[in-house]
Tab-separated table of N, CA and C in Angstrom:
chain	number	residue	atom	x	y	z
Z	955	UNK	N	143.829	101.595	81.454
Z	955	UNK	CA	142.504	101.329	80.950
Z	955	UNK	C	141.664	100.691	82.051
Z	956	UNK	N	140.472	101.215	82.227
Z	956	UNK	CA	139.524	100.612	83.150
Z	956	UNK	C	138.522	99.808	82.336
Z	957	UNK	N	138.330	98.580	82.717
Z	957	UNK	CA	137.414	97.718	81.975
Z	957	UNK	C	135.974	98.077	82.340
Z	958	UNK	N	135.110	98.220	81.345
Z	958	UNK	CA	133.698	98.493	81.642
Z	958	UNK	C	133.069	97.323	82.411
Z	959	UNK	N	132.247	97.652	83.387
Z	959	UNK	CA	131.618	96.630	84.224
Z	959	UNK	C	130.786	95.661	83.386
Z	960	UNK	N	130.060	96.180	82.395
Z	960	UNK	CA	129.225	95.284	81.584
Z	960	UNK	C	130.076	94.294	80.797
Z	961	UNK	N	131.241	94.716	80.332
Z	961	UNK	CA	132.148	93.800	79.639
Z	961	UNK	C	132.669	92.745	80.614
Z	962	UNK	N	133.074	93.168	81.804
Z	962	UNK	CA	133.564	92.221	82.810
Z	962	UNK	C	132.482	91.197	83.155
Z	963	UNK	N	131.238	91.657	83.294
Z	963	UNK	CA	130.161	90.731	83.625
Z	963	UNK	C	129.895	89.752	82.479
Z	964	UNK	N	129.994	90.232	81.241
Z	964	UNK	CA	129.827	89.332	80.089
Z	964	UNK	C	130.928	88.273	80.053
Z	965	UNK	N	132.146	88.681	80.378
Z	965	UNK	CA	133.263	87.728	80.431
Z	965	UNK	C	132.990	86.669	81.494
Z	966	UNK	N	132.566	87.107	82.670
Z	966	UNK	CA	132.270	86.179	83.772
Z	966	UNK	C	131.187	85.184	83.357
Z	967	UNK	N	130.095	85.690	82.781
Z	967	UNK	CA	129.000	84.808	82.363
Z	967	UNK	C	129.455	83.812	81.300
Z	968	UNK	N	130.223	84.293	80.328
Z	968	UNK	CA	130.692	83.430	79.248
Z	968	UNK	C	131.570	82.311	79.780
Z	969	UNK	N	132.507	82.672	80.625
Z	969	UNK	CA	133.429	81.658	81.151
Z	969	UNK	C	132.708	80.685	82.077
Z	970	UNK	N	131.886	81.206	82.978
Z	970	UNK	CA	131.192	80.318	83.911
Z	970	UNK	C	130.296	79.328	83.166
Z	971	UNK	N	129.610	79.797	82.132
Z	971	UNK	CA	128.710	78.903	81.407
Z	971	UNK	C	129.475	77.795	80.679
Z	972	UNK	N	130.751	78.029	80.398
Z	972	UNK	CA	131.555	77.029	79.696
Z	972	UNK	C	132.282	76.062	80.627
Z	973	UNK	N	132.603	76.511	81.841
Z	973	UNK	CA	133.379	75.613	82.707
Z	973	UNK	C	132.653	75.217	83.991
Z	974	UNK	N	131.600	75.936	84.359
Z	974	UNK	CA	130.796	75.532	85.500
Z	974	UNK	C	131.333	75.882	86.875
Z	975	UNK	N	132.327	76.746	86.963
Z	975	UNK	CA	132.851	77.198	88.243
Z	975	UNK	C	132.564	78.688	88.414
Z	976	UNK	N	132.519	79.115	89.695
Z	976	UNK	CA	132.297	80.537	89.969
Z	976	UNK	C	133.509	81.350	89.507
Z	977	UNK	N	133.220	82.492	88.877
Z	977	UNK	CA	134.255	83.377	88.331
Z	977	UNK	C	134.064	84.764	88.921
Z	978	UNK	N	135.170	85.432	89.204
Z	978	UNK	CA	135.152	86.829	89.651
Z	978	UNK	C	136.105	87.636	88.780
Z	979	UNK	N	135.716	88.874	88.491
Z	979	UNK	CA	136.591	89.789	87.771
Z	979	UNK	C	136.792	91.001	88.663
Z	980	UNK	N	138.055	91.327	88.932
Z	980	UNK	CA	138.398	92.441	89.806
Z	980	UNK	C	139.107	93.542	89.020
Z	981	UNK	N	138.842	94.786	89.420
Z	981	UNK	CA	139.501	95.910	88.749
Z	981	UNK	C	140.906	96.105	89.312
Z	982	UNK	N	141.565	97.161	88.893
Z	982	UNK	CA	142.956	97.431	89.325
Z	982	UNK	C	143.109	97.613	90.827
Z	983	UNK	N	142.017	97.985	91.483
Z	983	UNK	CA	142.063	98.223	92.928
Z	983	UNK	C	141.681	96.995	93.739
Z	984	UNK	N	141.436	95.872	93.041
Z	984	UNK	CA	141.067	94.646	93.734
Z	984	UNK	C	139.593	94.567	94.080
Z	985	UNK	N	138.785	95.475	93.570
Z	985	UNK	CA	137.343	95.451	93.832
Z	985	UNK	C	136.679	94.483	92.853
Z	986	UNK	N	135.845	93.599	93.383
Z	986	UNK	CA	135.110	92.675	92.523
Z	986	UNK	C	134.059	93.489	91.774
Z	987	UNK	N	134.220	93.577	90.438
Z	987	UNK	CA	133.284	94.354	89.627
Z	987	UNK	C	132.306	93.474	88.871
Z	988	UNK	N	132.595	92.176	88.789
Z	988	UNK	CA	131.712	91.224	88.128
Z	988	UNK	C	131.932	89.864	88.762
Z	989	UNK	N	130.830	89.147	88.967
Z	989	UNK	CA	130.955	87.851	89.623
Z	989	UNK	C	129.753	86.979	89.282
Z	990	UNK	N	129.988	85.667	89.246
Z	990	UNK	CA	128.872	84.749	89.085
Z	990	UNK	C	128.121	84.604	90.408
Z	991	UNK	N	128.653	85.185	91.480
Z	991	UNK	CA	127.972	85.274	92.774
Z	991	UNK	C	127.756	86.769	93.044
Z	992	UNK	N	126.605	87.311	92.651
Z	992	UNK	CA	126.367	88.760	92.748
Z	992	UNK	C	126.586	89.350	94.141
Z	993	UNK	N	126.464	88.544	95.192
Z	993	UNK	CA	126.659	89.067	96.547
Z	993	UNK	C	128.101	89.509	96.790
Z	994	UNK	N	129.027	89.088	95.947
Z	994	UNK	CA	130.444	89.439	96.136
Z	994	UNK	C	130.829	90.744	95.446
Z	995	UNK	N	130.000	91.250	94.546
Z	995	UNK	CA	130.316	92.475	93.803
Z	995	UNK	C	130.446	93.645	94.783
Z	996	UNK	N	131.533	94.383	94.622
Z	996	UNK	CA	131.814	95.535	95.478
Z	996	UNK	C	132.796	95.237	96.600
Z	997	UNK	N	133.044	93.952	96.883
Z	997	UNK	CA	133.998	93.573	97.925
Z	997	UNK	C	135.431	93.787	97.431
Z	998	UNK	N	136.323	94.092	98.355
Z	998	UNK	CA	137.755	94.135	98.045
Z	998	UNK	C	138.269	92.704	98.132
Z	999	UNK	N	138.853	92.227	97.054
Z	999	UNK	CA	139.378	90.865	96.971
Z	999	UNK	C	140.865	90.951	97.286
Z	1000	UNK	N	141.217	90.551	98.486
Z	1000	UNK	CA	142.587	90.721	98.987
Z	1000	UNK	C	143.633	90.040	98.103
Z	1001	UNK	N	143.323	88.863	97.589
Z	1001	UNK	CA	144.274	88.150	96.734
Z	1001	UNK	C	144.467	88.892	95.415
Z	1002	UNK	N	143.426	89.522	94.905
Z	1002	UNK	CA	143.553	90.306	93.675
Z	1002	UNK	C	144.583	91.418	93.845
Z	1003	UNK	N	144.591	92.032	95.001
Z	1003	UNK	CA	145.573	93.094	95.284
Z	1003	UNK	C	146.985	92.513	95.227
Z	1004	UNK	N	147.158	91.309	95.761
Z	1004	UNK	CA	148.467	90.648	95.720
Z	1004	UNK	C	148.857	90.348	94.271
Z	1005	UNK	N	147.917	89.849	93.468
Z	1005	UNK	CA	148.191	89.533	92.063
Z	1005	UNK	C	148.577	90.802	91.307
Z	1006	UNK	N	147.880	91.907	91.568
Z	1006	UNK	CA	148.206	93.174	90.893
Z	1006	UNK	C	149.633	93.618	91.262
Z	1007	UNK	N	149.996	93.456	92.517
Z	1007	UNK	CA	151.315	93.890	92.975
Z	1007	UNK	C	152.431	92.993	92.441
Z	1008	UNK	N	152.221	91.673	92.447
Z	1008	UNK	CA	153.270	90.741	92.038
Z	1008	UNK	C	153.263	90.452	90.539
Z	1009	UNK	N	152.114	90.740	89.885
Z	1009	UNK	CA	151.945	90.485	88.451
Z	1009	UNK	C	152.059	88.998	88.112
Z	1010	UNK	N	151.657	88.159	89.077
Z	1010	UNK	CA	151.725	86.712	88.883
Z	1010	UNK	C	150.462	86.069	89.421
Z	1011	UNK	N	150.169	84.864	88.920
Z	1011	UNK	CA	149.013	84.133	89.425
Z	1011	UNK	C	149.211	83.823	90.904
Z	1012	UNK	N	148.101	83.605	91.585
Z	1012	UNK	CA	148.143	83.287	93.012
Z	1012	UNK	C	147.135	82.180	93.279
Z	1013	UNK	N	147.579	81.138	93.947
Z	1013	UNK	CA	146.708	80.032	94.308
Z	1013	UNK	C	146.351	80.170	95.778
Z	1014	UNK	N	145.059	80.174	96.057
Z	1014	UNK	CA	144.571	80.253	97.433
Z	1014	UNK	C	144.070	78.866	97.821
Z	1015	UNK	N	144.617	78.342	98.887
Z	1015	UNK	CA	144.187	77.031	99.364
Z	1015	UNK	C	143.152	77.205	100.477
Z	1016	UNK	N	142.505	76.132	100.846
Z	1016	UNK	CA	141.460	76.173	101.869
Z	1016	UNK	C	142.010	76.626	103.221
Z	1017	UNK	N	143.301	76.383	103.466
Z	1017	UNK	CA	143.893	76.744	104.754
Z	1017	UNK	C	144.184	78.243	104.874
Z	1018	UNK	N	144.277	78.934	103.771
Z	1018	UNK	CA	144.595	80.365	103.786
Z	1018	UNK	C	143.364	81.174	104.153
Z	1019	UNK	N	143.610	82.289	104.827
Z	1019	UNK	CA	142.489	83.142	105.222
Z	1019	UNK	C	142.714	84.559	104.719
Z	1020	UNK	N	142.219	84.827	103.544
Z	1020	UNK	CA	142.251	86.164	102.966
Z	1020	UNK	C	140.816	86.673	102.899
Z	1021	UNK	N	140.648	87.936	103.240
Z	1021	UNK	CA	139.316	88.513	103.234
Z	1021	UNK	C	138.723	88.522	101.826
Z	1022	UNK	N	137.486	88.072	101.728
Z	1022	UNK	CA	136.712	88.033	100.478
Z	1022	UNK	C	137.366	87.170	99.403
Z	1023	UNK	N	138.252	86.278	99.801
Z	1023	UNK	CA	138.885	85.361	98.856
Z	1023	UNK	C	138.547	83.944	99.277
Z	1024	UNK	N	138.378	83.100	98.294
Z	1024	UNK	CA	138.046	81.699	98.544
Z	1024	UNK	C	139.059	80.824	97.830
Z	1025	UNK	N	139.011	79.548	98.119
Z	1025	UNK	CA	139.938	78.612	97.490
Z	1025	UNK	C	139.794	78.676	95.970
Z	1026	UNK	N	140.932	78.770	95.292
Z	1026	UNK	CA	140.925	78.816	93.838
Z	1026	UNK	C	142.200	79.455	93.306
Z	1027	UNK	N	142.098	80.027	92.138
Z	1027	UNK	CA	143.262	80.641	91.492
Z	1027	UNK	C	142.857	82.004	90.935
Z	1028	UNK	N	143.754	82.963	91.070
Z	1028	UNK	CA	143.552	84.314	90.535
Z	1028	UNK	C	144.728	84.652	89.639
Z	1029	UNK	N	144.423	85.313	88.522
Z	1029	UNK	CA	145.459	85.626	87.529
Z	1029	UNK	C	145.336	87.073	87.057
Z	1030	UNK	N	146.481	87.662	86.671
Z	1030	UNK	CA	146.423	89.012	86.110
Z	1030	UNK	C	145.842	88.976	84.698
Z	1031	UNK	N	145.089	90.010	84.352
Z	1031	UNK	CA	144.543	90.158	83.001
Z	1031	UNK	C	145.296	91.317	82.362
Z	1032	UNK	N	145.969	91.029	81.242
Z	1032	UNK	CA	146.828	92.015	80.591
Z	1032	UNK	C	146.329	92.366	79.198
Z	1033	UNK	N	146.434	93.647	78.887
Z	1033	UNK	CA	146.148	94.134	77.540
Z	1033	UNK	C	147.266	95.107	77.196
Z	1034	UNK	N	147.948	94.863	76.095
Z	1034	UNK	CA	149.076	95.700	75.663
Z	1034	UNK	C	150.108	95.869	76.775
Z	1035	UNK	N	150.511	94.779	77.375
Z	1035	UNK	CA	151.514	94.723	78.449
Z	1035	UNK	C	151.128	95.528	79.689
Z	1036	UNK	N	149.840	95.812	79.855
Z	1036	UNK	CA	149.353	96.530	81.033
Z	1036	UNK	C	148.349	95.642	81.746
Z	1037	UNK	N	148.527	95.474	83.056
Z	1037	UNK	CA	147.575	94.688	83.832
Z	1037	UNK	C	146.391	95.594	84.138
Z	1038	UNK	N	145.221	95.171	83.661
Z	1038	UNK	CA	144.026	96.000	83.826
Z	1038	UNK	C	143.085	95.455	84.899
Z	1039	UNK	N	143.414	94.314	85.457
Z	1039	UNK	CA	142.603	93.706	86.498
Z	1039	UNK	C	143.029	92.276	86.713
Z	1040	UNK	N	142.202	91.553	87.443
Z	1040	UNK	CA	142.484	90.148	87.678
Z	1040	UNK	C	141.199	89.346	87.501
Z	1041	UNK	N	141.372	88.075	87.220
Z	1041	UNK	CA	140.231	87.167	87.110
Z	1041	UNK	C	140.520	85.967	87.985
Z	1042	UNK	N	139.485	85.504	88.673
Z	1042	UNK	CA	139.658	84.372	89.566
Z	1042	UNK	C	138.591	83.331	89.353
Z	1043	UNK	N	138.966	82.106	89.657
Z	1043	UNK	CA	138.048	80.980	89.564
Z	1043	UNK	C	138.040	80.299	90.927
Z	1044	UNK	N	136.840	80.074	91.450
Z	1044	UNK	CA	136.675	79.499	92.778
Z	1044	UNK	C	136.453	78.003	92.672
Z	1045	UNK	N	137.194	77.254	93.480
Z	1045	UNK	CA	137.019	75.805	93.511
Z	1045	UNK	C	138.261	75.132	94.058
Z	1046	UNK	N	138.168	73.822	94.189
Z	1046	UNK	CA	139.317	73.052	94.664
Z	1046	UNK	C	140.484	73.275	93.703
Z	1047	UNK	N	141.638	73.590	94.256
Z	1047	UNK	CA	142.806	73.960	93.452
Z	1047	UNK	C	143.128	72.895	92.407
Z	1048	UNK	N	143.083	71.632	92.783
Z	1048	UNK	CA	143.418	70.567	91.829
Z	1048	UNK	C	142.513	70.608	90.604
Z	1049	UNK	N	141.251	71.013	90.791
Z	1049	UNK	CA	140.301	71.050	89.678
Z	1049	UNK	C	140.410	72.335	88.860
Z	1050	UNK	N	140.575	73.478	89.525
Z	1050	UNK	CA	140.503	74.755	88.803
Z	1050	UNK	C	141.844	75.240	88.264
Z	1051	UNK	N	142.935	74.711	88.782
Z	1051	UNK	CA	144.258	75.174	88.322
Z	1051	UNK	C	144.427	75.007	86.817
Z	1052	UNK	N	143.882	73.945	86.264
Z	1052	UNK	CA	143.990	73.703	84.825
Z	1052	UNK	C	143.268	74.768	84.008
Z	1053	UNK	N	142.226	75.367	84.585
Z	1053	UNK	CA	141.460	76.381	83.869
Z	1053	UNK	C	142.121	77.766	83.896
Z	1054	UNK	N	143.081	77.968	84.788
Z	1054	UNK	CA	143.702	79.281	84.945
Z	1054	UNK	C	144.172	79.918	83.647
Z	1055	UNK	N	145.079	79.264	82.910
Z	1055	UNK	CA	145.549	79.856	81.657
Z	1055	UNK	C	144.437	80.067	80.631
Z	1056	UNK	N	143.437	79.197	80.671
Z	1056	UNK	CA	142.329	79.317	79.715
Z	1056	UNK	C	141.489	80.550	80.017
Z	1057	UNK	N	141.122	80.757	81.301
Z	1057	UNK	CA	140.281	81.915	81.620
Z	1057	UNK	C	141.041	83.220	81.430
Z	1058	UNK	N	142.340	83.189	81.692
Z	1058	UNK	CA	143.166	84.386	81.465
Z	1058	UNK	C	143.186	84.730	79.976
Z	1059	UNK	N	143.505	83.752	79.140
Z	1059	UNK	CA	143.572	83.980	77.693
Z	1059	UNK	C	142.221	84.383	77.118
Z	1060	UNK	N	141.172	83.690	77.542
Z	1060	UNK	CA	139.839	83.999	77.032
Z	1060	UNK	C	139.432	85.418	77.413
Z	1061	UNK	N	139.715	85.825	78.634
Z	1061	UNK	CA	139.388	87.187	79.082
Z	1061	UNK	C	140.129	88.225	78.254
Z	1062	UNK	N	141.405	87.997	78.057
Z	1062	UNK	CA	142.214	88.951	77.281
Z	1062	UNK	C	141.736	89.045	75.841
Z	1063	UNK	N	141.373	87.904	75.244
Z	1063	UNK	CA	140.866	87.925	73.870
Z	1063	UNK	C	139.534	88.661	73.775
Z	1064	UNK	N	138.640	88.436	74.718
Z	1064	UNK	CA	137.345	89.118	74.705
Z	1064	UNK	C	137.518	90.635	74.883
Z	1065	UNK	N	138.455	91.036	75.713
Z	1065	UNK	CA	138.709	92.465	75.918
Z	1065	UNK	C	139.315	93.080	74.656
Z	1066	UNK	N	140.283	92.392	74.055
Z	1066	UNK	CA	140.894	92.905	72.823
Z	1066	UNK	C	139.863	93.017	71.709
Z	1067	UNK	N	138.964	92.049	71.613
Z	1067	UNK	CA	137.902	92.101	70.612
Z	1067	UNK	C	136.987	93.304	70.862
Z	1068	UNK	N	136.650	93.534	72.104
Z	1068	UNK	CA	135.820	94.690	72.481
Z	1068	UNK	C	136.513	95.997	72.083
Z	1069	UNK	N	137.802	96.100	72.393
Z	1069	UNK	CA	138.554	97.317	72.054
Z	1069	UNK	C	138.652	97.511	70.548
Z	1070	UNK	N	138.846	96.425	69.823
Z	1070	UNK	CA	138.932	96.499	68.367
Z	1070	UNK	C	137.604	96.968	67.768
Z	1071	UNK	N	136.497	96.419	68.258
Z	1071	UNK	CA	135.171	96.844	67.788
Z	1071	UNK	C	134.951	98.322	68.075
Z	1072	UNK	N	135.325	98.764	69.277
Z	1072	UNK	CA	135.153	100.182	69.631
Z	1072	UNK	C	135.997	101.082	68.736
Z	1073	UNK	N	137.203	100.639	68.425
Z	1073	UNK	CA	138.078	101.439	67.560
Z	1073	UNK	C	137.476	101.558	66.158
Z	1074	UNK	N	136.941	100.449	65.638
Z	1074	UNK	CA	136.293	100.499	64.318
Z	1074	UNK	C	135.118	101.466	64.317
Z	1075	UNK	N	134.282	101.402	65.357
Z	1075	UNK	CA	133.131	102.310	65.452
Z	1075	UNK	C	133.599	103.758	65.533
Z	1076	UNK	N	134.649	103.993	66.279
Z	1076	UNK	CA	135.196	105.346	66.407
Z	1076	UNK	C	135.671	105.863	65.046
Z	1077	UNK	N	136.399	105.035	64.293
Z	1077	UNK	CA	136.912	105.467	62.990
Z	1077	UNK	C	135.783	105.750	62.005
Z	1078	UNK	N	134.760	104.921	62.004
Z	1078	UNK	CA	133.610	105.151	61.113
Z	1078	UNK	C	132.916	106.455	61.487
Z	1079	UNK	N	132.714	106.670	62.767
Z	1079	UNK	CA	132.056	107.903	63.218
Z	1079	UNK	C	132.904	109.132	62.884
Z	1080	UNK	N	134.203	109.024	63.053
Z	1080	UNK	CA	135.100	110.139	62.726
Z	1080	UNK	C	135.031	110.480	61.244
Z	1081	UNK	N	135.017	109.457	60.399
Z	1081	UNK	CA	134.900	109.697	58.951
Z	1081	UNK	C	133.562	110.350	58.613
Z	1082	UNK	N	132.493	109.890	59.260
Z	1082	UNK	CA	131.175	110.462	59.022
Z	1082	UNK	C	131.148	111.939	59.402
Z	1083	UNK	N	131.715	112.271	60.537
Z	1083	UNK	CA	131.749	113.666	60.986
Z	1083	UNK	C	132.596	114.530	60.059
Z	1084	UNK	N	133.690	113.985	59.567
Z	1084	UNK	CA	134.546	114.722	58.642
Z	1084	UNK	C	133.800	115.026	57.343
Z	1085	UNK	N	133.115	114.037	56.813
Z	1085	UNK	CA	132.350	114.241	55.582
Z	1085	UNK	C	131.259	115.278	55.814
Z	1086	UNK	N	130.550	115.170	56.932
Z	1086	UNK	CA	129.516	116.167	57.228
Z	1086	UNK	C	130.116	117.563	57.328
Z	1087	UNK	N	131.240	117.656	57.991
Z	1087	UNK	CA	131.899	118.959	58.123
Z	1087	UNK	C	132.273	119.521	56.752
Z	1088	UNK	N	132.847	118.680	55.920
Z	1088	UNK	CA	133.247	119.129	54.584
Z	1088	UNK	C	132.037	119.531	53.742
Z	1089	UNK	N	130.947	118.811	53.886
Z	1089	UNK	CA	129.768	119.104	53.080
Z	1089	UNK	C	129.017	120.346	53.549
Z	1090	UNK	N	128.928	120.508	54.841
Z	1090	UNK	CA	128.058	121.549	55.357
Z	1090	UNK	C	128.787	122.775	55.892
Z	1091	UNK	N	130.095	122.687	56.063
Z	1091	UNK	CA	130.826	123.822	56.625
Z	1091	UNK	C	131.811	124.439	55.659
Z	1092	UNK	N	131.886	123.934	54.482
Z	1092	UNK	CA	132.869	124.464	53.539
Z	1092	UNK	C	132.220	125.494	52.632
Z	1093	UNK	N	133.025	126.093	51.795
Z	1093	UNK	CA	132.549	127.076	50.836
Z	1093	UNK	C	132.025	126.416	49.576
Z	1094	UNK	N	132.134	125.102	49.535
Z	1094	UNK	CA	131.634	124.383	48.364
Z	1094	UNK	C	130.114	124.431	48.405
Z	1095	UNK	N	129.544	124.847	47.328
Z	1095	UNK	CA	128.095	124.940	47.243
Z	1095	UNK	C	127.546	123.715	46.524
Z	1096	UNK	N	126.831	122.893	47.235
Z	1096	UNK	CA	126.210	121.711	46.656
Z	1096	UNK	C	124.702	121.867	46.737
Z	1097	UNK	N	124.056	121.323	45.759
Z	1097	UNK	CA	122.595	121.309	45.805
Z	1097	UNK	C	122.163	120.275	46.828
Z	1098	UNK	N	120.919	120.358	47.301
Z	1098	UNK	CA	120.442	119.342	48.259
Z	1098	UNK	C	120.566	117.918	47.716
Z	1099	UNK	N	120.336	117.732	46.402
Z	1099	UNK	CA	120.471	116.390	45.814
Z	1099	UNK	C	121.919	115.915	45.843
Z	1100	UNK	N	122.860	116.810	45.580
Z	1100	UNK	CA	124.278	116.446	45.611
Z	1100	UNK	C	124.701	116.078	47.038
Z	1101	UNK	N	124.188	116.813	48.034
Z	1101	UNK	CA	124.505	116.522	49.429
Z	1101	UNK	C	123.991	115.127	49.801
Z	1102	UNK	N	122.768	114.801	49.352
Z	1102	UNK	CA	122.204	113.479	49.643
Z	1102	UNK	C	123.076	112.382	49.045
Z	1103	UNK	N	123.562	112.584	47.819
Z	1103	UNK	CA	124.423	111.588	47.175
Z	1103	UNK	C	125.698	111.355	47.974
Z	1104	UNK	N	126.257	112.413	48.540
Z	1104	UNK	CA	127.475	112.285	49.330
Z	1104	UNK	C	127.232	111.554	50.642
Z	1105	UNK	N	126.064	111.715	51.208
Z	1105	UNK	CA	125.782	111.113	52.516
Z	1105	UNK	C	125.384	109.642	52.423
Z	1106	UNK	N	125.047	109.184	51.248
Z	1106	UNK	CA	124.633	107.782	51.097
Z	1106	UNK	C	125.806	106.846	51.103
């Protein structure tokens, strides 16, 4: 599953507004697709690639030099036992490490909620199309008034 960019950006905005630290969301390829620092969008986040490969959180300290990565913590984001990307929080490790599990859980919950809403919309639309098909493509002859009653 590829996470929609608008969903990733909403997650970033929601989390940043609650904790006050810069947040980045990276896709499966380690590309920053959403960030509270728009200048970083589109960069390859080297630590994200490591997190995707190891499937574990990664703490970057000030002494480390990874391209497009800053001091903070990055974590895998999982949905249905599949890692769909990573989320990172920028800041002094002692301060942001506590937020790691929270931003991971919050991201996963927001994604699951999005998927659940989409599934509900899909099922409603499928039922609507089925009813239309049955009403207008079958051999059953209904008057226009009867058709209106079925569509309401």
